[in-house]
Short mmCIF file of C-alpha atoms and ligand atoms in Angstrom, two decimals:
data_model
loop_
_atom_site.label_atom_id
_atom_site.label_comp_id
_atom_site.label_asym_id
_atom_site.label_seq_id
_atom_site.Cartn_x
_atom_site.Cartn_y
_atom_site.Cartn_z
CA UNK A 97 178.13 80.26 75.38
CA UNK A 98 176.07 79.14 78.40
CA UNK A 99 178.02 76.94 80.89
CA UNK A 100 175.44 74.13 81.22
CA UNK A 101 174.20 72.18 78.29
CA UNK A 102 170.93 70.67 78.82
CA UNK A 103 169.73 67.72 76.03
CA UNK A 104 166.08 67.51 76.15
CA UNK A 105 165.23 63.80 75.65
CA UNK A 106 161.41 63.65 76.18
CA UNK A 107 160.63 63.33 72.58
CA UNK A 108 162.62 59.93 72.57
CA UNK A 109 163.15 58.66 76.17
CA UNK A 110 159.75 60.03 77.16
CA UNK A 111 157.58 59.28 74.32
CA UNK A 112 158.97 55.71 73.81
CA UNK A 113 157.56 54.69 77.26
CA UNK A 114 154.49 56.76 77.00
CA UNK A 115 151.06 54.91 76.76
CA UNK A 116 149.70 57.52 74.29
CA UNK A 117 151.21 58.09 70.81
CA UNK A 118 151.97 61.92 70.17
CA UNK A 119 150.86 62.78 66.79
CA UNK A 120 153.81 63.87 64.38
CA UNK A 121 152.47 67.28 64.04
CA UNK A 122 152.37 67.75 67.86
CA UNK A 123 155.88 66.61 68.26
CA UNK A 124 157.03 69.14 65.70
CA UNK A 125 155.21 71.86 67.52
CA UNK A 126 156.61 70.71 70.77
CA UNK A 127 160.31 70.44 69.34
CA UNK A 128 159.91 74.02 67.96
CA UNK A 129 158.72 75.36 71.29
CA UNK A 130 161.77 73.70 73.06
CA UNK A 131 164.08 75.10 70.64
CA UNK A 132 162.51 78.55 71.01
CA UNK A 133 163.09 78.18 74.87
CA UNK A 134 166.71 78.05 74.14
CA UNK A 135 167.27 74.16 74.14
CA UNK A 136 170.37 73.76 71.96
CA UNK A 137 170.34 69.87 71.97
CA UNK A 138 166.97 67.97 71.57
CA UNK A 139 166.90 63.90 71.27
CA UNK A 140 164.05 63.85 68.77
CA UNK A 141 163.83 60.12 68.37
CA UNK A 142 165.39 56.81 67.79
CA UNK A 143 165.87 54.79 64.74
CA UNK A 144 164.71 51.46 66.02
CA UNK A 145 162.51 49.00 64.14
CA UNK A 146 158.89 50.75 63.92
CA UNK A 147 157.20 47.51 64.93
CA UNK A 148 159.32 47.33 68.15
CA UNK A 149 158.41 50.88 69.20
CA UNK A 150 155.71 52.46 67.06
CA UNK A 151 156.08 55.66 68.87
CA UNK A 152 159.43 56.27 67.15
CA UNK A 153 158.23 55.50 63.51
CA UNK A 154 158.39 59.14 62.59
CA UNK A 155 161.76 60.01 63.66
CA UNK A 156 163.20 60.51 59.86
CA UNK A 157 160.56 63.04 59.65
CA UNK A 158 161.23 64.79 62.92
CA UNK A 159 165.01 64.92 62.08
CA UNK A 160 164.28 66.71 58.92
CA UNK A 161 161.98 69.10 60.55
CA UNK A 162 164.47 69.71 63.35
CA UNK A 163 167.42 70.41 61.42
CA UNK A 164 165.69 73.51 59.79
CA UNK A 165 165.33 74.96 63.41
CA UNK A 166 168.09 77.58 64.04
CA UNK A 167 170.91 76.73 66.61
CA UNK A 168 169.74 73.27 67.35
CA UNK A 169 171.88 70.09 67.38
CA UNK A 170 169.55 67.24 66.53
CA UNK A 171 170.01 64.22 68.34
CA UNK A 172 168.83 60.43 67.63
CA UNK A 173 169.47 57.18 69.30
CA UNK A 174 170.39 54.21 67.23
CA UNK A 175 170.90 50.60 68.41
CA UNK A 176 172.71 49.13 65.48
CA UNK A 177 174.18 49.97 62.09
CA UNK A 178 171.06 49.97 60.28
CA UNK A 179 169.65 52.59 62.77
CA UNK A 180 172.98 54.69 62.35
CA UNK A 181 172.60 54.43 58.50
CA UNK A 182 168.97 55.70 58.78
CA UNK A 183 170.11 58.56 61.09
CA UNK A 184 172.89 59.64 58.70
CA UNK A 185 170.38 59.69 55.90
CA UNK A 186 167.80 61.74 57.76
CA UNK A 187 170.51 64.26 58.64
CA UNK A 188 170.97 63.69 62.54
CA UNK A 189 173.90 65.68 63.92
CA UNK A 190 174.77 63.52 66.60
CA UNK A 191 173.75 59.87 67.21
CA UNK A 192 173.80 58.12 70.71
CA UNK A 193 174.24 54.32 71.15
CA UNK A 194 172.89 52.61 74.32
CA UNK A 195 175.66 50.20 75.37
CA UNK A 196 174.28 48.52 78.53
CA UNK A 197 176.86 47.57 81.21
CA UNK A 198 174.42 44.95 82.54
CA UNK A 199 174.54 41.91 80.33
CA UNK A 200 170.78 41.26 81.13
CA UNK A 201 169.46 44.62 80.32
CA UNK A 202 171.74 44.54 77.09
CA UNK A 203 170.16 41.36 76.05
CA UNK A 204 166.57 42.78 76.72
CA UNK A 205 167.04 45.90 75.29
CA UNK A 206 169.35 45.32 71.95
CA UNK A 207 169.55 41.55 72.00
CA UNK A 208 173.28 41.78 72.17
CA UNK A 209 175.63 41.12 75.07
CA UNK A 210 177.72 44.34 76.08
CA UNK A 211 180.68 43.38 74.18
CA UNK A 212 178.72 42.60 70.98
CA UNK A 213 176.96 45.87 71.43
CA UNK A 214 180.59 47.62 71.69
CA UNK A 215 181.44 45.78 68.36
CA UNK A 216 178.17 46.99 66.72
CA UNK A 217 179.05 50.58 67.72
CA UNK A 218 182.73 49.93 66.52
CA UNK A 219 181.27 48.92 63.14
CA UNK A 220 179.24 52.27 63.04
CA UNK A 221 182.45 54.08 63.63
CA UNK A 222 184.00 52.45 60.58
CA UNK A 223 181.15 53.29 58.45
CA UNK A 224 181.63 56.79 56.77
CA UNK A 225 179.56 59.24 58.87
CA UNK A 226 181.14 62.69 57.81
CA UNK A 227 180.17 65.30 60.29
CA UNK A 228 178.11 63.09 62.37
CA UNK A 229 179.00 63.02 66.12
CA UNK A 230 178.94 59.52 67.75
CA UNK A 231 178.07 59.48 71.61
CA UNK A 232 178.47 56.04 73.33
CA UNK A 233 176.15 55.94 76.36
CA UNK A 234 176.89 53.35 79.01
CA UNK A 235 173.45 52.45 80.37
CA UNK A 236 172.57 50.79 83.48
CA UNK A 237 175.93 52.18 84.62
CA UNK A 238 174.82 52.62 88.24
CA UNK A 239 172.69 49.34 88.53
CA UNK A 240 170.04 47.37 86.97
CA UNK A 241 166.50 46.24 87.70
CA UNK A 242 167.35 42.69 86.21
CA UNK A 243 170.90 42.01 87.16
CA UNK A 244 171.13 44.15 90.31
CA UNK A 245 174.61 45.42 90.92
CA UNK A 246 176.78 46.51 88.04
CA UNK A 247 180.40 46.27 88.79
CA UNK A 248 182.07 49.75 88.27
CA UNK A 249 184.94 47.98 86.44
CA UNK A 250 182.51 46.74 83.86
CA UNK A 251 181.30 50.41 83.25
CA UNK A 252 185.08 51.57 83.22
CA UNK A 253 185.94 48.89 80.59
CA UNK A 254 182.82 49.52 78.39
CA UNK A 255 183.47 53.38 78.60
CA UNK A 256 187.09 53.03 77.74
CA UNK A 257 186.47 50.97 74.71
CA UNK A 258 183.85 53.30 73.48
CA UNK A 259 186.13 56.20 73.97
CA UNK A 260 188.48 54.62 71.32
CA UNK A 261 185.96 55.33 68.51
CA UNK A 262 183.26 57.44 69.88
CA UNK A 263 183.66 61.36 69.92
CA UNK A 264 182.16 61.36 73.45
CA UNK A 265 180.92 59.07 76.21
CA UNK A 266 178.02 59.51 78.61
CA UNK A 267 177.03 57.60 81.79
CA UNK A 268 173.37 56.84 82.07
CA UNK A 269 171.38 55.77 85.02
CA UNK A 270 168.61 53.94 83.05
CA UNK A 271 166.68 52.79 86.05
CA UNK A 272 167.20 55.56 88.78
CA UNK A 273 169.58 53.52 91.10
CA UNK A 274 172.27 56.01 91.45
CA UNK A 275 173.09 58.03 94.48
CA UNK A 276 175.37 61.17 94.77
CA UNK A 277 178.35 59.54 96.22
CA UNK A 278 178.33 56.83 93.53
CA UNK A 279 177.76 59.37 90.81
CA UNK A 280 181.02 61.24 91.97
CA UNK A 281 183.07 58.11 92.36
CA UNK A 282 182.14 56.64 88.98
CA UNK A 283 182.44 59.79 86.99
CA UNK A 284 185.84 60.39 88.56
CA UNK A 285 186.88 56.93 87.91
CA UNK A 286 185.81 56.85 84.26
CA UNK A 287 187.36 60.35 83.82
CA UNK A 288 190.60 59.11 85.07
CA UNK A 289 190.49 56.60 82.22
CA UNK A 290 189.19 58.51 79.31
CA UNK A 291 189.78 62.37 80.36
CA UNK A 292 187.51 64.81 78.56
CA UNK A 293 185.84 62.30 76.34
CA UNK A 294 183.53 61.77 79.24
CA UNK A 295 180.84 64.39 78.85
CA UNK A 296 177.20 63.45 79.41
CA UNK A 297 175.00 62.33 82.57
CA UNK A 298 171.70 60.84 82.05
CA UNK A 299 169.68 60.52 85.08
CA UNK A 300 166.26 59.19 85.93
CA UNK A 301 164.27 60.24 88.92
CA UNK A 302 162.81 56.98 89.85
CA UNK A 303 163.80 57.31 93.61
CA UNK A 304 163.63 60.93 93.90
CA UNK A 305 167.49 61.42 93.47
CA UNK A 306 167.47 62.99 90.05
CA UNK A 307 168.50 66.50 90.92
CA UNK A 308 170.91 65.44 93.74
CA UNK A 309 172.87 63.28 91.34
CA UNK A 310 172.81 65.94 88.71
CA UNK A 311 174.41 68.23 91.28
CA UNK A 312 176.86 65.58 92.24
CA UNK A 313 177.77 65.25 88.66
CA UNK A 314 178.30 68.92 88.26
CA UNK A 315 180.60 69.10 91.26
CA UNK A 316 182.79 66.48 89.77
CA UNK A 317 182.87 68.60 86.36
CA UNK A 318 180.10 67.31 84.28
CA UNK A 319 178.41 70.11 82.25
CA UNK A 320 176.16 68.30 79.78
CA UNK A 321 172.93 66.67 81.07
CA UNK A 322 170.17 64.96 79.71
CA UNK A 323 166.42 65.42 81.03
CA UNK A 324 162.90 65.29 80.05
CA UNK A 325 160.22 67.88 80.31
CA UNK A 326 157.62 66.96 83.00
CA UNK A 327 159.74 63.95 83.93
CA UNK A 328 158.47 61.87 81.11
CA UNK A 329 160.83 58.72 80.21
CA UNK A 330 161.75 55.31 80.80
CA UNK A 331 163.16 52.22 79.03
CA UNK A 332 160.46 50.02 77.76
CA UNK A 333 162.87 46.96 78.01
CA UNK A 334 164.01 47.64 81.65
CA UNK A 335 161.35 46.76 84.18
CA UNK A 336 160.92 49.54 86.79
CA UNK A 337 162.29 52.26 84.77
CA UNK A 338 160.50 55.72 85.03
CA UNK A 339 160.98 59.19 84.31
CA UNK A 340 164.20 61.34 83.54
CA UNK A 341 165.15 64.04 85.67
CA UNK A 342 162.71 66.98 85.06
CA UNK A 343 164.08 69.63 82.53
CA UNK A 344 162.43 72.42 84.04
CA UNK A 345 163.50 71.55 87.62
CA UNK A 346 167.14 71.06 86.56
CA UNK A 347 167.00 74.43 84.64
CA UNK A 348 165.69 76.08 87.77
CA UNK A 349 168.46 74.59 89.96
CA UNK A 350 171.25 75.72 87.78
CA UNK A 351 169.83 79.06 87.16
CA UNK A 352 169.19 79.75 90.81
CA UNK A 353 172.82 78.69 91.42
CA UNK A 354 173.86 81.55 89.13
CA UNK A 355 174.81 78.89 86.39
CA UNK A 356 173.67 79.92 82.81
CA UNK A 357 171.68 77.15 80.75
CA UNK A 358 170.79 79.46 78.10
CA UNK A 359 167.18 78.41 78.66
CA UNK A 360 164.13 80.67 79.30
CA UNK A 361 162.06 79.17 82.03
CA UNK A 362 158.69 80.91 81.06
CA UNK A 363 159.03 79.72 77.54
CA UNK A 364 160.18 76.28 78.80
CA UNK A 365 156.80 76.20 80.74
CA UNK A 366 154.90 77.05 77.73
CA UNK A 367 156.73 73.98 75.96
CA UNK A 368 155.58 71.99 78.82
CA UNK A 369 151.85 73.18 78.32
CA UNK A 370 152.09 72.05 74.62
CA UNK A 371 153.33 68.62 75.59
CA UNK A 372 150.82 67.97 78.37
CA UNK A 373 147.87 69.09 75.98
CA UNK A 374 149.32 66.55 73.07
CA UNK A 375 149.45 63.53 75.52
CA UNK A 376 146.64 64.50 78.18
CA UNK A 377 146.51 61.13 79.87
CA UNK A 378 150.29 60.88 80.48
CA UNK A 379 151.30 61.48 84.15
CA UNK A 380 153.79 64.20 84.33
CA UNK A 381 155.90 65.66 87.04
CA UNK A 382 157.71 68.80 88.33
CA UNK A 383 157.88 70.99 91.33
CA UNK A 384 158.73 74.17 89.47
CA UNK A 385 155.65 73.87 87.20
CA UNK A 386 153.60 73.39 90.43
CA UNK A 387 154.85 75.98 92.62
CA UNK A 388 156.25 78.64 90.20
CA UNK A 389 159.51 80.39 90.56
CA UNK A 390 160.19 82.28 93.86
CA UNK A 391 159.43 86.04 94.19
CA UNK A 392 162.31 88.01 92.83
CA UNK A 393 163.95 85.06 91.08
CA UNK A 394 166.47 85.86 88.37
CA UNK A 395 167.95 83.70 85.79
CA UNK A 396 171.63 83.45 85.70
CA UNK A 397 172.04 85.61 82.29
N1 LIG B 560 165.70 50.27 62.19
C1 LIG B 560 164.83 49.67 61.36
N2 LIG B 560 164.60 48.31 61.15
C2 LIG B 560 165.43 47.72 61.72
C3 LIG B 560 166.55 48.11 62.63
C4 LIG B 560 166.70 49.59 62.78
N3 LIG B 560 167.53 50.16 63.36
N4 LIG B 560 167.56 47.29 63.00
C5 LIG B 560 166.87 46.05 62.32
N5 LIG B 560 165.80 46.22 61.76
C6 LIG B 560 165.10 45.35 61.16
C7 LIG B 560 165.60 44.39 60.13
O1 LIG B 560 165.98 44.91 59.10
C8 LIG B 560 164.76 43.17 60.23
O2 LIG B 560 163.61 43.31 59.41
P1 LIG B 560 163.00 42.24 58.62
O3 LIG B 560 162.25 41.36 59.67
O4 LIG B 560 161.99 42.81 57.81
O5 LIG B 560 163.99 41.44 58.03
C9 LIG B 560 164.13 43.24 61.68
O6 LIG B 560 164.32 44.56 62.09
C10 LIG B 560 165.03 42.39 62.68
O7 LIG B 560 166.23 42.63 62.63
P2 LIG B 560 167.35 42.14 63.59
O8 LIG B 560 168.74 42.73 63.29
O9 LIG B 560 167.16 40.58 63.88
O10 LIG B 560 166.92 42.79 65.01
P3 LIG B 560 166.63 42.24 66.39
O11 LIG B 560 165.11 41.78 66.20
O12 LIG B 560 167.47 41.18 66.94
O13 LIG B 560 166.51 43.56 67.30
C11 LIG B 560 167.62 45.52 67.72
C12 LIG B 560 167.73 44.06 67.57
C13 LIG B 560 168.82 46.22 68.09
C14 LIG B 560 167.14 46.30 66.38
C15 LIG B 560 166.32 45.92 68.81
O14 LIG B 560 166.43 45.34 70.03
C16 LIG B 560 166.22 47.41 69.02
O15 LIG B 560 165.89 48.25 68.10
N6 LIG B 560 166.42 47.79 70.41
C17 LIG B 560 166.41 49.21 70.69
C18 LIG B 560 165.29 49.26 71.88
C19 LIG B 560 165.31 50.52 72.43
O16 LIG B 560 165.10 51.74 71.63
N7 LIG B 560 165.33 50.71 73.68
C20 LIG B 560 165.28 52.00 74.37
C21 LIG B 560 166.42 52.88 74.24
S1 LIG B 560 167.77 52.55 75.36
ZN1 LIG B 561 166.94 57.09 79.94
#
């Protein structure tokens, strides 16, 4: 089993914030190419009201499609019980819930306070969900464009509550405020409360620290990372949010360090081409795609 798990969140975090809609058939071709490249987890969409985010209206169809792909854990985001029920009905393997540590972002994003959102996730956990994994993602864990500083005690408190009824907990830097020292401190603090329930790291590259933060998280034991191809991404309900840490650069970093991700970089760059051609006006980023791999580069395994 590869030692690093990368979950591609472009079809959800990326497309929810894109100016262009990607047609459903193009999304399917992109998801298939990502799975072919060796991605073992893909967040294919969210179960939110289609009126609110029209780009996510086809998530049911995408979950059904993705479930048929081999060796793929199909992830979807849900903001409430209704979304969770829709995710279960579609057949998602794993559902992630955005629980903001910032009160202001929480109200803007899900129209609930952080504590109300924790209770919503608890309701979901009490709802029968055989075989469906639940992840509590503490968003704006490192700071918030609306509230500014987010106290670490708030993050620890929310993470601890979520750990009581979720299978795993992730920390998310929704608006790209984190720095590597803070990442190490907060992951260590939360882990000392909830142990191995703390799994994922979700970073945005808004201020250019995405990879540095991912490396810092790796150094304190994190092995599961969200990222998006071409650095698409951002929360439409958090002003100033921009793209996720770039999948192909993240894969390159780990592989060049000798850490196996299970992902084939050449195939990943093919998947990137498919994505770019399906939303041609959308800005995409990425150093590896621009420069290519260094001469003599060998993947880890
Ligand atoms: N999927 C589909 N429809 C939903 C839904 C869901 N998950 N949740 C609520 N609805 C419908 C309700 O049935 C209701 O429909 P009606 O007007 O036909 O009766 C309508 O949406 C309003 O429902 P309500 O419960 O009052 O929701 P709200 O307007 O207070 O919005 C959320 C709350 C959580 C649904 C919304 O803020 C949301 O989806 N937020 C997530 C945003 C997001 O994805 N952010 C980026 C990811 S971090
Ligand atoms: Zn995000």
